[in-house]
Structure formats: structure tokens, C-alpha cells
């Protein structure tokens, strides 16, 4: 039986916000370059070089795995102090179940460099408390759903469309609610452990302002090519190559349209163990969700509960 853990921690979000900052080539993050440039002014000149040495793309999974088992994960300052105090033996004990070839830079360098980067990042950027409250509520909701849903349906619900293959076996699944990379999700696979950082969207500000989710869904449908894709995907799952053959779209154009549909929650991405290509299909329940969101916003109807 697959062990499923749902873990909210302010330290997880500290690391995820740092990842969002480093992911500067990705134009789909809601926060965008303006947010990034404002923080950059507060960071020391040496920070960029340290990030390059750290290679967060490759090491973020190990940080999440340390955080989830830390006795100090509920407080960033206490966690950083605890993390800095870890000996190499203690660090190895924490990571041993997940280390197949070790960490190339070595555990001591990994600890020292990670600590320096997280400390400097925390000093430059303060995550607003309402974000932590939002993530805490999402984690509590997933805990409520956990006994009611299979792990495949739970991941689908959390990520609005990532579907695991039932034939794949995992030693463990770790679900982490995240804000700073929204509306994207991130999957990390380490030693048969799948870490799912799933996007949690903003709640409605006031009754006169549409939610980001509603805006993404209506934008997703407001294009002939994307409607054609959904028509094809209704008979899915379909590979990217098959979609390209059917639509005659270029790779970059197809990637763009699929990305907009995915961030809108209008399609499913069928995930098979690493090195396998995604398949795509339409997500029928999202259209009922859209109807509810529209009626709630346009007509002020009550009784519709979003994620």
C-alpha cells in the first residue's frame, strides 16, 4: 500500500518561493518578473552564484524530504537553526532512504550551502501570513479527502488534472500545497518517492472581482485552436505527437496551448513513471466547475463551493 503524506510547512513554502525565483525562464508563474525583480534588489551580489552552485532544480526534492521529517518544520527560524546543527551522519540518516548515488556536492557542502541560501532568501523576502493560512486550509482539506479517495483521485483533485498510472508502484507520495509556482504543479521523483507540489489558488477577493481560476478557464476556452484540442482530447488519452499530427500545429505552438489548458484545469496529464511521455485528455468535470464559477460570479448565486 502506498504511503501518502500531506504536509504543509512554512519551510516548504520558503523553498518553493525560492524555486519560483530561480525559475525565471518560465512565463506561466502568476507572480511574474516584477515580483522577482523587487526581491532581487534586496539580495546580496553573491546570491546568484550560490544558487548556481546549489542547482535547486536537482536538490529541491531532498530539501522537502528533510523538512517533512524535521521536528522544527513549523517555524522557519527554528528549522534553519536545527538544519545548520545537523552533522553529516544525521543528515545521511535522514536522506539515506532516498540516496541512490549520493549528492554530487557532498552532504556537508549541501547542508552549508542550502542553509546560507535559505537564510539569505528569508531575510530578503517575507511570505505574507495570509498565504500560509491559505496553504494550511488546503492541506486540511486534502487530509479530509484522503480517506474518501484513492491516491490517484486525490492527486487528480489536488493538481486539477495530473493522473498517475495505476500500474506504477510508489514507496511513498508526498503532497505539498504551494502558492508561489501557481498555477503550475511540480513533480519530483526520488528513489520511488513521488513529491507533488500542487498549486493552491487565491480565494475570491470580493464579489466584484473574478477569481484567477475563472479567468484562466475562460481564457482557455477563448481560442479556436484550444477548443479544437479539447474536442480531440475528449476521446483521449492522446500523446503529444498524436496531437501534433492531428492539429498540424508546431511543437512550440502546441506546447503553448496545452499549457494554457492545463493551468486552467481543463485537461488531464496522464503520468507514467519517469522517462515515459505524458498523454493528455479532456477533464469533463472542469466544465461543471466552470458553470458553477460563472453562475456564482455573474449572477451572485450561492451554494457553489470551489476547491
PDB file of C-alpha atoms in Angstrom:
ATOM      1  CA  UNK A   1       0.000   0.000   0.000  1.00  0.00           C
ATOM      2  CA  UNK A   2       1.353   3.411  -0.999  1.00  0.00           C
ATOM      3  CA  UNK A   3       2.119   5.682   1.956  1.00  0.00           C
ATOM      4  CA  UNK A   4       0.536   9.110   1.394  1.00  0.00           C
ATOM      5  CA  UNK A   5       1.655  12.125   3.394  1.00  0.00           C
ATOM      6  CA  UNK A   6       0.150  15.601   3.123  1.00  0.00           C
ATOM      7  CA  UNK A   7       2.469  18.177   4.593  1.00  0.00           C
ATOM      8  CA  UNK A   8       2.068  21.918   4.930  1.00  0.00           C
ATOM      9  CA  UNK A   9       5.007  23.779   6.428  1.00  0.00           C
ATOM     10  CA  UNK A  10       6.149  27.395   6.120  1.00  0.00           C
ATOM     11  CA  UNK A  11       9.596  25.971   5.365  1.00  0.00           C
ATOM     12  CA  UNK A  12       8.262  24.063   2.352  1.00  0.00           C
ATOM     13  CA  UNK A  13       6.887  27.341   1.012  1.00  0.00           C
ATOM     14  CA  UNK A  14      10.154  29.148   1.742  1.00  0.00           C
ATOM     15  CA  UNK A  15      11.905  26.627  -0.521  1.00  0.00           C
ATOM     16  CA  UNK A  16       9.142  26.727  -3.152  1.00  0.00           C
ATOM     17  CA  UNK A  17       9.195  30.530  -3.298  1.00  0.00           C
ATOM     18  CA  UNK A  18      12.958  30.344  -3.803  1.00  0.00           C
ATOM     19  CA  UNK A  19      12.435  27.857  -6.624  1.00  0.00           C
ATOM     20  CA  UNK A  20       9.885  30.200  -8.230  1.00  0.00           C
ATOM     21  CA  UNK A  21      12.501  32.958  -8.097  1.00  0.00           C
ATOM     22  CA  UNK A  22      15.100  30.778  -9.831  1.00  0.00           C
ATOM     23  CA  UNK A  23      12.637  29.573 -12.483  1.00  0.00           C
ATOM     24  CA  UNK A  24      12.931  32.867 -14.341  1.00  0.00           C
ATOM     25  CA  UNK A  25      12.530  31.400 -17.837  1.00  0.00           C
ATOM     26  CA  UNK A  26       9.051  30.135 -17.056  1.00  0.00           C
ATOM     27  CA  UNK A  27       6.480  32.760 -18.014  1.00  0.00           C
ATOM     28  CA  UNK A  28       3.473  30.886 -16.574  1.00  0.00           C
ATOM     29  CA  UNK A  29       4.002  31.692 -12.889  1.00  0.00           C
ATOM     30  CA  UNK A  30       1.362  34.164 -11.709  1.00  0.00           C
ATOM     31  CA  UNK A  31       3.860  36.251  -9.736  1.00  0.00           C
ATOM     32  CA  UNK A  32       5.998  37.016 -12.779  1.00  0.00           C
ATOM     33  CA  UNK A  33       9.152  39.036 -13.302  1.00  0.00           C
ATOM     34  CA  UNK A  34       8.038  42.150 -11.400  1.00  0.00           C
ATOM     35  CA  UNK A  35       7.899  40.158  -8.155  1.00  0.00           C
ATOM     36  CA  UNK A  36      11.298  38.639  -8.934  1.00  0.00           C
ATOM     37  CA  UNK A  37      12.980  41.971  -9.684  1.00  0.00           C
ATOM     38  CA  UNK A  38      11.699  43.583  -6.485  1.00  0.00           C
ATOM     39  CA  UNK A  39      13.280  40.844  -4.360  1.00  0.00           C
ATOM     40  CA  UNK A  40      16.488  40.828  -6.383  1.00  0.00           C
ATOM     41  CA  UNK A  41      17.226  44.344  -5.135  1.00  0.00           C
ATOM     42  CA  UNK A  42      17.393  43.030  -1.552  1.00  0.00           C
ATOM     43  CA  UNK A  43      19.665  40.045  -2.209  1.00  0.00           C
ATOM     44  CA  UNK A  44      23.472  40.125  -1.810  1.00  0.00           C
ATOM     45  CA  UNK A  45      25.535  40.111  -5.005  1.00  0.00           C
ATOM     46  CA  UNK A  46      26.897  36.649  -4.190  1.00  0.00           C
ATOM     47  CA  UNK A  47      23.428  35.095  -4.051  1.00  0.00           C
ATOM     48  CA  UNK A  48      23.176  34.290  -7.762  1.00  0.00           C
ATOM     49  CA  UNK A  49      26.470  32.393  -7.755  1.00  0.00           C
ATOM     50  CA  UNK A  50      25.412  30.358  -4.723  1.00  0.00           C
ATOM     51  CA  UNK A  51      22.149  29.435  -6.442  1.00  0.00           C
ATOM     52  CA  UNK A  52      24.065  28.192  -9.468  1.00  0.00           C
ATOM     53  CA  UNK A  53      26.272  26.032  -7.221  1.00  0.00           C
ATOM     54  CA  UNK A  54      23.217  24.704  -5.418  1.00  0.00           C
ATOM     55  CA  UNK A  55      21.300  23.688  -8.589  1.00  0.00           C
ATOM     56  CA  UNK A  56      17.922  23.849  -6.891  1.00  0.00           C
ATOM     57  CA  UNK A  57      16.250  22.027  -9.770  1.00  0.00           C
ATOM     58  CA  UNK A  58      18.147  18.895  -8.744  1.00  0.00           C
ATOM     59  CA  UNK A  59      18.227  19.319  -4.953  1.00  0.00           C
ATOM     60  CA  UNK A  60      14.826  20.772  -4.020  1.00  0.00           C
ATOM     61  CA  UNK A  61      13.367  17.286  -3.535  1.00  0.00           C
ATOM     62  CA  UNK A  62      15.962  16.487  -0.866  1.00  0.00           C
ATOM     63  CA  UNK A  63      15.140  19.698   0.987  1.00  0.00           C
ATOM     64  CA  UNK A  64      11.430  18.813   1.009  1.00  0.00           C
ATOM     65  CA  UNK A  65      12.239  15.328   2.330  1.00  0.00           C
ATOM     66  CA  UNK A  66      14.341  16.811   5.145  1.00  0.00           C
ATOM     67  CA  UNK A  67      11.640  19.346   6.004  1.00  0.00           C
ATOM     68  CA  UNK A  68       8.818  16.795   6.215  1.00  0.00           C
ATOM     69  CA  UNK A  69      10.669  14.815   8.915  1.00  0.00           C
ATOM     70  CA  UNK A  70      12.078  17.795  10.804  1.00  0.00           C
ATOM     71  CA  UNK A  71      10.871  18.378  14.404  1.00  0.00           C
ATOM     72  CA  UNK A  72      11.143  22.142  13.709  1.00  0.00           C
ATOM     73  CA  UNK A  73       9.263  22.394  10.417  1.00  0.00           C
ATOM     74  CA  UNK A  74       6.514  24.622  11.873  1.00  0.00           C
ATOM     75  CA  UNK A  75       8.871  27.583  12.268  1.00  0.00           C
ATOM     76  CA  UNK A  76      11.373  28.819   9.695  1.00  0.00           C
ATOM     77  CA  UNK A  77      13.890  30.294  12.159  1.00  0.00           C
ATOM     78  CA  UNK A  78      13.946  27.181  14.353  1.00  0.00           C
ATOM     79  CA  UNK A  79      14.195  24.943  11.291  1.00  0.00           C
ATOM     80  CA  UNK A  80      17.203  26.850   9.930  1.00  0.00           C
ATOM     81  CA  UNK A  81      18.946  26.590  13.303  1.00  0.00           C
ATOM     82  CA  UNK A  82      18.175  22.851  13.520  1.00  0.00           C
ATOM     83  CA  UNK A  83      19.267  22.247   9.931  1.00  0.00           C
ATOM     84  CA  UNK A  84      22.574  24.080  10.448  1.00  0.00           C
ATOM     85  CA  UNK A  85      23.317  21.955  13.521  1.00  0.00           C
ATOM     86  CA  UNK A  86      22.914  18.618  11.712  1.00  0.00           C
ATOM     87  CA  UNK A  87      26.077  16.549  11.479  1.00  0.00           C
ATOM     88  CA  UNK A  88      26.888  14.689   8.289  1.00  0.00           C
ATOM     89  CA  UNK A  89      25.868  11.433   9.949  1.00  0.00           C
ATOM     90  CA  UNK A  90      22.496  12.841  10.978  1.00  0.00           C
ATOM     91  CA  UNK A  91      21.934  14.260   7.517  1.00  0.00           C
ATOM     92  CA  UNK A  92      22.839  10.954   5.918  1.00  0.00           C
ATOM     93  CA  UNK A  93      20.422   9.143   8.230  1.00  0.00           C
ATOM     94  CA  UNK A  94      17.604  11.454   7.122  1.00  0.00           C
ATOM     95  CA  UNK A  95      18.359  11.102   3.415  1.00  0.00           C
ATOM     96  CA  UNK A  96      19.683   7.537   3.220  1.00  0.00           C
ATOM     97  CA  UNK A  97      16.335   6.033   2.085  1.00  0.00           C
ATOM     98  CA  UNK A  98      16.351   8.395  -0.907  1.00  0.00           C
ATOM     99  CA  UNK A  99      20.030   8.495  -1.877  1.00  0.00           C
ATOM    100  CA  UNK A 100      20.983   6.098  -4.633  1.00  0.00           C
ATOM    101  CA  UNK A 101      24.130   7.756  -5.951  1.00  0.00           C
ATOM    102  CA  UNK A 102      24.536  10.375  -3.241  1.00  0.00           C
ATOM    103  CA  UNK A 103      24.558  14.154  -3.708  1.00  0.00           C
ATOM    104  CA  UNK A 104      27.443  15.138  -6.032  1.00  0.00           C
ATOM    105  CA  UNK A 105      28.479  18.156  -3.958  1.00  0.00           C
ATOM    106  CA  UNK A 106      28.650  16.075  -0.759  1.00  0.00           C
ATOM    107  CA  UNK A 107      26.388  16.277   2.278  1.00  0.00           C
ATOM    108  CA  UNK A 108      28.424  18.897   4.181  1.00  0.00           C
ATOM    109  CA  UNK A 109      28.501  21.303   1.239  1.00  0.00           C
ATOM    110  CA  UNK A 110      24.815  20.612   0.570  1.00  0.00           C
ATOM    111  CA  UNK A 111      23.934  21.476   4.181  1.00  0.00           C
ATOM    112  CA  UNK A 112      26.097  24.606   4.402  1.00  0.00           C
ATOM    113  CA  UNK A 113      25.137  25.997   1.007  1.00  0.00           C
ATOM    114  CA  UNK A 114      21.433  25.231   1.478  1.00  0.00           C
ATOM    115  CA  UNK A 115      21.446  26.918   4.874  1.00  0.00           C
ATOM    116  CA  UNK A 116      23.178  30.043   3.565  1.00  0.00           C
ATOM    117  CA  UNK A 117      20.788  30.359   0.629  1.00  0.00           C
ATOM    118  CA  UNK A 118      17.623  29.762   2.662  1.00  0.00           C
ATOM    119  CA  UNK A 119      18.752  32.225   5.346  1.00  0.00           C
ATOM    120  CA  UNK A 120      19.564  34.969   2.830  1.00  0.00           C
ATOM    121  CA  UNK A 121      16.319  34.330   0.982  1.00  0.00           C
ATOM    122  CA  UNK A 122      14.273  34.521   4.195  1.00  0.00           C
ATOM    123  CA  UNK A 123      15.941  37.823   5.104  1.00  0.00           C
ATOM    124  CA  UNK A 124      15.154  39.280   1.659  1.00  0.00           C
ATOM    125  CA  UNK A 125      11.607  38.007   1.276  1.00  0.00           C
ATOM    126  CA  UNK A 126       8.798  37.666   3.814  1.00  0.00           C
ATOM    127  CA  UNK A 127       5.888  35.438   2.838  1.00  0.00           C
ATOM    128  CA  UNK A 128       2.597  37.114   3.851  1.00  0.00           C
ATOM    129  CA  UNK A 129       0.721  35.273   6.623  1.00  0.00           C
ATOM    130  CA  UNK A 130      -2.443  35.011   4.517  1.00  0.00           C
ATOM    131  CA  UNK A 131      -0.536  32.761   2.089  1.00  0.00           C
ATOM    132  CA  UNK A 132       0.403  30.422   4.936  1.00  0.00           C
ATOM    133  CA  UNK A 133      -3.217  30.397   6.099  1.00  0.00           C
ATOM    134  CA  UNK A 134      -4.399  29.555   2.568  1.00  0.00           C
ATOM    135  CA  UNK A 135      -1.943  26.665   2.298  1.00  0.00           C
ATOM    136  CA  UNK A 136      -2.872  25.362   5.727  1.00  0.00           C
ATOM    137  CA  UNK A 137      -6.553  25.260   4.756  1.00  0.00           C
ATOM    138  CA  UNK A 138      -5.744  23.402   1.556  1.00  0.00           C
ATOM    139  CA  UNK A 139      -3.683  20.788   3.414  1.00  0.00           C
ATOM    140  CA  UNK A 140      -6.527  20.303   5.897  1.00  0.00           C
ATOM    141  CA  UNK A 141      -8.969  19.800   3.031  1.00  0.00           C
ATOM    142  CA  UNK A 142      -6.729  17.188   1.408  1.00  0.00           C
ATOM    143  CA  UNK A 143      -6.485  15.376   4.754  1.00  0.00           C
ATOM    144  CA  UNK A 144     -10.291  15.243   4.861  1.00  0.00           C
ATOM    145  CA  UNK A 145     -10.437  13.857   1.315  1.00  0.00           C
ATOM    146  CA  UNK A 146      -7.631  11.347   1.855  1.00  0.00           C
ATOM    147  CA  UNK A 147      -9.793   8.579   3.432  1.00  0.00           C
ATOM    148  CA  UNK A 148     -12.514   9.092   0.805  1.00  0.00           C
ATOM    149  CA  UNK A 149     -10.432   8.946  -2.392  1.00  0.00           C
ATOM    150  CA  UNK A 150      -7.910   6.624  -3.953  1.00  0.00           C
ATOM    151  CA  UNK A 151      -4.425   8.108  -4.132  1.00  0.00           C
ATOM    152  CA  UNK A 152      -4.870   8.538  -7.906  1.00  0.00           C
ATOM    153  CA  UNK A 153      -8.078  10.541  -7.442  1.00  0.00           C
ATOM    154  CA  UNK A 154      -6.521  12.515  -4.585  1.00  0.00           C
ATOM    155  CA  UNK A 155      -3.594  13.613  -6.785  1.00  0.00           C
ATOM    156  CA  UNK A 156      -6.021  14.431  -9.608  1.00  0.00           C
ATOM    157  CA  UNK A 157      -8.117  16.564  -7.255  1.00  0.00           C
ATOM    158  CA  UNK A 158      -5.134  18.371  -5.713  1.00  0.00           C
ATOM    159  CA  UNK A 159      -3.442  19.156  -9.024  1.00  0.00           C
ATOM    160  CA  UNK A 160      -6.569  19.702 -11.148  1.00  0.00           C
ATOM    161  CA  UNK A 161      -5.580  17.090 -13.666  1.00  0.00           C
ATOM    162  CA  UNK A 162      -2.392  15.101 -13.039  1.00  0.00           C
ATOM    163  CA  UNK A 163      -3.306  11.413 -13.257  1.00  0.00           C
ATOM    164  CA  UNK A 164      -0.930   8.680 -12.105  1.00  0.00           C
ATOM    165  CA  UNK A 165      -0.885   5.284 -13.767  1.00  0.00           C
ATOM    166  CA  UNK A 166      -2.472   2.582 -11.600  1.00  0.00           C
ATOM    167  CA  UNK A 167       0.163   0.049 -12.701  1.00  0.00           C
ATOM    168  CA  UNK A 168       3.005   2.146 -11.246  1.00  0.00           C
ATOM    169  CA  UNK A 169       4.007   1.430  -7.657  1.00  0.00           C
ATOM    170  CA  UNK A 170       5.413   4.084  -5.327  1.00  0.00           C
ATOM    171  CA  UNK A 171       7.043   3.644  -1.936  1.00  0.00           C
ATOM    172  CA  UNK A 172       5.502   6.931  -0.912  1.00  0.00           C
ATOM    173  CA  UNK A 173       3.642  10.017  -2.089  1.00  0.00           C
ATOM    174  CA  UNK A 174       4.226  13.424  -0.531  1.00  0.00           C
ATOM    175  CA  UNK A 175       1.681  16.172  -1.282  1.00  0.00           C
ATOM    176  CA  UNK A 176       2.795  19.721  -0.529  1.00  0.00           C
ATOM    177  CA  UNK A 177       0.429  22.679  -1.050  1.00  0.00           C
ATOM    178  CA  UNK A 178       2.285  25.534  -2.756  1.00  0.00           C
ATOM    179  CA  UNK A 179       1.487  29.101  -3.731  1.00  0.00           C
ATOM    180  CA  UNK A 180       4.462  30.731  -5.443  1.00  0.00           C
ATOM    181  CA  UNK A 181       4.582  28.463  -8.507  1.00  0.00           C
ATOM    182  CA  UNK A 182       0.822  28.643  -9.105  1.00  0.00           C
ATOM    183  CA  UNK A 183      -0.943  27.826 -11.361  1.00  0.00           C
ATOM    184  CA  UNK A 184       1.684  25.148 -12.088  1.00  0.00           C
ATOM    185  CA  UNK A 185       2.339  21.927 -10.240  1.00  0.00           C
ATOM    186  CA  UNK A 186       5.748  20.321  -9.788  1.00  0.00           C
ATOM    187  CA  UNK A 187       6.580  16.612  -9.649  1.00  0.00           C
ATOM    188  CA  UNK A 188       9.858  15.324  -8.185  1.00  0.00           C
ATOM    189  CA  UNK A 189      10.726  11.638  -8.292  1.00  0.00           C
ATOM    190  CA  UNK A 190      13.378  10.364  -5.865  1.00  0.00           C
ATOM    191  CA  UNK A 191      14.078   6.696  -5.188  1.00  0.00           C
ATOM    192  CA  UNK A 192      10.495   5.635  -5.940  1.00  0.00           C
ATOM    193  CA  UNK A 193       9.117   8.526  -3.864  1.00  0.00           C
ATOM    194  CA  UNK A 194       6.901  10.997  -5.699  1.00  0.00           C
ATOM    195  CA  UNK A 195       6.778  14.542  -4.351  1.00  0.00           C
ATOM    196  CA  UNK A 196       3.820  16.513  -5.664  1.00  0.00           C
ATOM    197  CA  UNK A 197       3.953  20.263  -5.056  1.00  0.00           C
ATOM    198  CA  UNK A 198       0.432  21.245  -6.026  1.00  0.00           C
ATOM    199  CA  UNK A 199      -0.752  24.773  -6.763  1.00  0.00           C
ATOM    200  CA  UNK A 200      -3.202  26.460  -4.413  1.00  0.00           C
ATOM    201  CA  UNK A 201      -5.001  29.405  -5.981  1.00  0.00           C
ATOM    202  CA  UNK A 202      -6.072  32.689  -4.417  1.00  0.00           C
ATOM    203  CA  UNK A 203      -9.533  32.890  -2.935  1.00  0.00           C
ATOM    204  CA  UNK A 204     -12.013  35.463  -4.248  1.00  0.00           C
ATOM    205  CA  UNK A 205     -11.046  38.947  -3.088  1.00  0.00           C
ATOM    206  CA  UNK A 206     -14.568  40.381  -3.239  1.00  0.00           C
ATOM    207  CA  UNK A 207     -17.832  39.700  -5.031  1.00  0.00           C
ATOM    208  CA  UNK A 208     -16.994  42.139  -7.857  1.00  0.00           C
ATOM    209  CA  UNK A 209     -13.635  40.588  -8.747  1.00  0.00           C
ATOM    210  CA  UNK A 210     -13.475  37.289 -10.677  1.00  0.00           C
ATOM    211  CA  UNK A 211     -11.072  34.679  -9.358  1.00  0.00           C
ATOM    212  CA  UNK A 212      -7.861  33.854 -11.205  1.00  0.00           C
ATOM    213  CA  UNK A 213      -9.234  30.371 -11.731  1.00  0.00           C
ATOM    214  CA  UNK A 214     -12.317  31.698 -13.531  1.00  0.00           C
ATOM    215  CA  UNK A 215     -10.155  33.982 -15.677  1.00  0.00           C
ATOM    216  CA  UNK A 216      -7.849  31.093 -16.639  1.00  0.00           C
ATOM    217  CA  UNK A 217     -10.761  28.854 -17.569  1.00  0.00           C
ATOM    218  CA  UNK A 218     -12.500  31.435 -19.745  1.00  0.00           C
ATOM    219  CA  UNK A 219      -9.190  32.389 -21.375  1.00  0.00           C
ATOM    220  CA  UNK A 220      -8.505  28.709 -22.001  1.00  0.00           C
ATOM    221  CA  UNK A 221     -11.732  28.411 -23.987  1.00  0.00           C
ATOM    222  CA  UNK A 222     -11.370  31.695 -25.856  1.00  0.00           C
ATOM    223  CA  UNK A 223      -9.404  30.344 -28.797  1.00  0.00           C
ATOM    224  CA  UNK A 224     -10.390  28.177 -31.760  1.00  0.00           C
ATOM    225  CA  UNK A 225      -7.236  26.045 -31.585  1.00  0.00           C
ATOM    226  CA  UNK A 226      -7.741  25.256 -27.902  1.00  0.00           C
ATOM    227  CA  UNK A 227     -11.376  24.362 -28.470  1.00  0.00           C
ATOM    228  CA  UNK A 228     -10.260  22.030 -31.267  1.00  0.00           C
ATOM    229  CA  UNK A 229      -7.733  20.454 -28.919  1.00  0.00           C
ATOM    230  CA  UNK A 230     -10.394  19.840 -26.276  1.00  0.00           C
ATOM    231  CA  UNK A 231     -12.631  18.286 -28.930  1.00  0.00           C
ATOM    232  CA  UNK A 232      -9.833  15.867 -29.836  1.00  0.00           C
ATOM    233  CA  UNK A 233      -8.893  15.228 -26.208  1.00  0.00           C
ATOM    234  CA  UNK A 234     -12.457  14.262 -25.343  1.00  0.00           C
ATOM    235  CA  UNK A 235     -11.567  10.945 -26.976  1.00  0.00           C
ATOM    236  CA  UNK A 236      -8.134  10.758 -25.263  1.00  0.00           C
ATOM    237  CA  UNK A 237      -5.716   9.942 -23.787  1.00  0.00           C
ATOM    238  CA  UNK A 238      -3.545  11.172 -26.666  1.00  0.00           C
ATOM    239  CA  UNK A 239       0.214  11.680 -26.901  1.00  0.00           C
ATOM    240  CA  UNK A 240       1.800  15.000 -27.815  1.00  0.00           C
ATOM    241  CA  UNK A 241       2.981  13.535 -31.121  1.00  0.00           C
ATOM    242  CA  UNK A 242      -0.516  12.313 -31.965  1.00  0.00           C
ATOM    243  CA  UNK A 243      -1.927  15.750 -31.157  1.00  0.00           C
ATOM    244  CA  UNK A 244       0.627  17.399 -33.377  1.00  0.00           C
ATOM    245  CA  UNK A 245      -0.266  15.076 -36.244  1.00  0.00           C
ATOM    246  CA  UNK A 246      -3.987  15.753 -35.824  1.00  0.00           C
ATOM    247  CA  UNK A 247      -3.733  19.539 -35.441  1.00  0.00           C
ATOM    248  CA  UNK A 248      -0.682  20.294 -37.656  1.00  0.00           C
ATOM    249  CA  UNK A 249       0.466  22.794 -35.007  1.00  0.00           C
ATOM    250  CA  UNK A 250       4.164  23.431 -34.442  1.00  0.00           C
ATOM    251  CA  UNK A 251       5.704  21.983 -31.268  1.00  0.00           C
ATOM    252  CA  UNK A 252       6.058  25.384 -29.612  1.00  0.00           C
ATOM    253  CA  UNK A 253       2.505  26.425 -30.519  1.00  0.00           C
ATOM    254  CA  UNK A 254       1.048  23.140 -29.272  1.00  0.00           C
ATOM    255  CA  UNK A 255       3.036  23.374 -26.023  1.00  0.00           C
ATOM    256  CA  UNK A 256       1.667  26.886 -25.503  1.00  0.00           C
ATOM    257  CA  UNK A 257      -1.967  25.897 -25.994  1.00  0.00           C
ATOM    258  CA  UNK A 258      -1.661  22.762 -23.857  1.00  0.00           C
ATOM    259  CA  UNK A 259      -0.030  24.805 -21.088  1.00  0.00           C
ATOM    260  CA  UNK A 260      -2.943  27.255 -21.029  1.00  0.00           C
ATOM    261  CA  UNK A 261      -5.471  24.411 -20.961  1.00  0.00           C
ATOM    262  CA  UNK A 262      -3.572  22.658 -18.180  1.00  0.00           C
ATOM    263  CA  UNK A 263      -3.227  25.726 -15.963  1.00  0.00           C
ATOM    264  CA  UNK A 264      -6.964  26.301 -16.461  1.00  0.00           C
ATOM    265  CA  UNK A 265      -7.652  22.784 -15.187  1.00  0.00           C
ATOM    266  CA  UNK A 266      -9.397  21.836 -18.446  1.00  0.00           C
ATOM    267  CA  UNK A 267      -7.278  18.817 -19.302  1.00  0.00           C
ATOM    268  CA  UNK A 268      -5.614  15.856 -17.645  1.00  0.00           C
ATOM    269  CA  UNK A 269      -1.959  14.913 -17.943  1.00  0.00           C
ATOM    270  CA  UNK A 270      -1.542  11.154 -17.601  1.00  0.00           C
ATOM    271  CA  UNK A 271       1.752  10.474 -15.820  1.00  0.00           C
ATOM    272  CA  UNK A 272       3.652   7.221 -16.247  1.00  0.00           C
ATOM    273  CA  UNK A 273       6.859   6.584 -14.312  1.00  0.00           C
ATOM    274  CA  UNK A 274       9.768   8.881 -15.342  1.00  0.00           C
ATOM    275  CA  UNK A 275      11.079   8.729 -18.910  1.00  0.00           C
ATOM    276  CA  UNK A 276       7.620   7.982 -20.246  1.00  0.00           C
ATOM    277  CA  UNK A 277       5.830  10.696 -22.236  1.00  0.00           C
ATOM    278  CA  UNK A 278       2.681  12.349 -20.928  1.00  0.00           C
ATOM    279  CA  UNK A 279      -0.646  11.618 -22.507  1.00  0.00           C
ATOM    280  CA  UNK A 280      -3.468  14.152 -22.483  1.00  0.00           C
ATOM    281  CA  UNK A 281      -7.243  14.001 -22.205  1.00  0.00           C
ATOM    282  CA  UNK A 282     -10.090  16.433 -21.532  1.00  0.00           C
ATOM    283  CA  UNK A 283     -11.229  16.863 -17.920  1.00  0.00           C
ATOM    284  CA  UNK A 284     -15.053  16.700 -18.091  1.00  0.00           C
ATOM    285  CA  UNK A 285     -15.786  17.796 -14.518  1.00  0.00           C
ATOM    286  CA  UNK A 286     -13.990  21.088 -15.114  1.00  0.00           C
ATOM    287  CA  UNK A 287     -16.868  22.201 -17.335  1.00  0.00           C
ATOM    288  CA  UNK A 288     -19.343  21.728 -14.479  1.00  0.00           C
ATOM    289  CA  UNK A 289     -16.898  23.612 -12.284  1.00  0.00           C
ATOM    290  CA  UNK A 290     -16.760  26.453 -14.824  1.00  0.00           C
ATOM    291  CA  UNK A 291     -20.555  26.623 -14.931  1.00  0.00           C
ATOM    292  CA  UNK A 292     -20.641  26.943 -11.154  1.00  0.00           C
ATOM    293  CA  UNK A 293     -17.937  29.599 -11.084  1.00  0.00           C
ATOM    294  CA  UNK A 294     -19.671  31.651 -13.787  1.00  0.00           C
ATOM    295  CA  UNK A 295     -23.077  31.464 -12.144  1.00  0.00           C
ATOM    296  CA  UNK A 296     -21.572  32.313  -8.780  1.00  0.00           C
ATOM    297  CA  UNK A 297     -19.732  35.358 -10.128  1.00  0.00           C
ATOM    298  CA  UNK A 298     -22.124  36.701 -12.796  1.00  0.00           C
ATOM    299  CA  UNK A 299     -25.425  36.086 -11.053  1.00  0.00           C
ATOM    300  CA  UNK A 300     -24.224  36.009  -7.460  1.00  0.00           C
ATOM    301  CA  UNK A 301     -25.633  32.530  -6.923  1.00  0.00           C
ATOM    302  CA  UNK A 302     -24.605  30.835  -3.699  1.00  0.00           C
ATOM    303  CA  UNK A 303     -24.159  27.208  -2.818  1.00  0.00           C
ATOM    304  CA  UNK A 304     -21.236  26.539  -5.153  1.00  0.00           C
ATOM    305  CA  UNK A 305     -18.066  25.540  -3.350  1.00  0.00           C
ATOM    306  CA  UNK A 306     -14.783  25.616  -5.203  1.00  0.00           C
ATOM    307  CA  UNK A 307     -11.628  23.806  -4.249  1.00  0.00           C
TER     308      UNK A 307
END
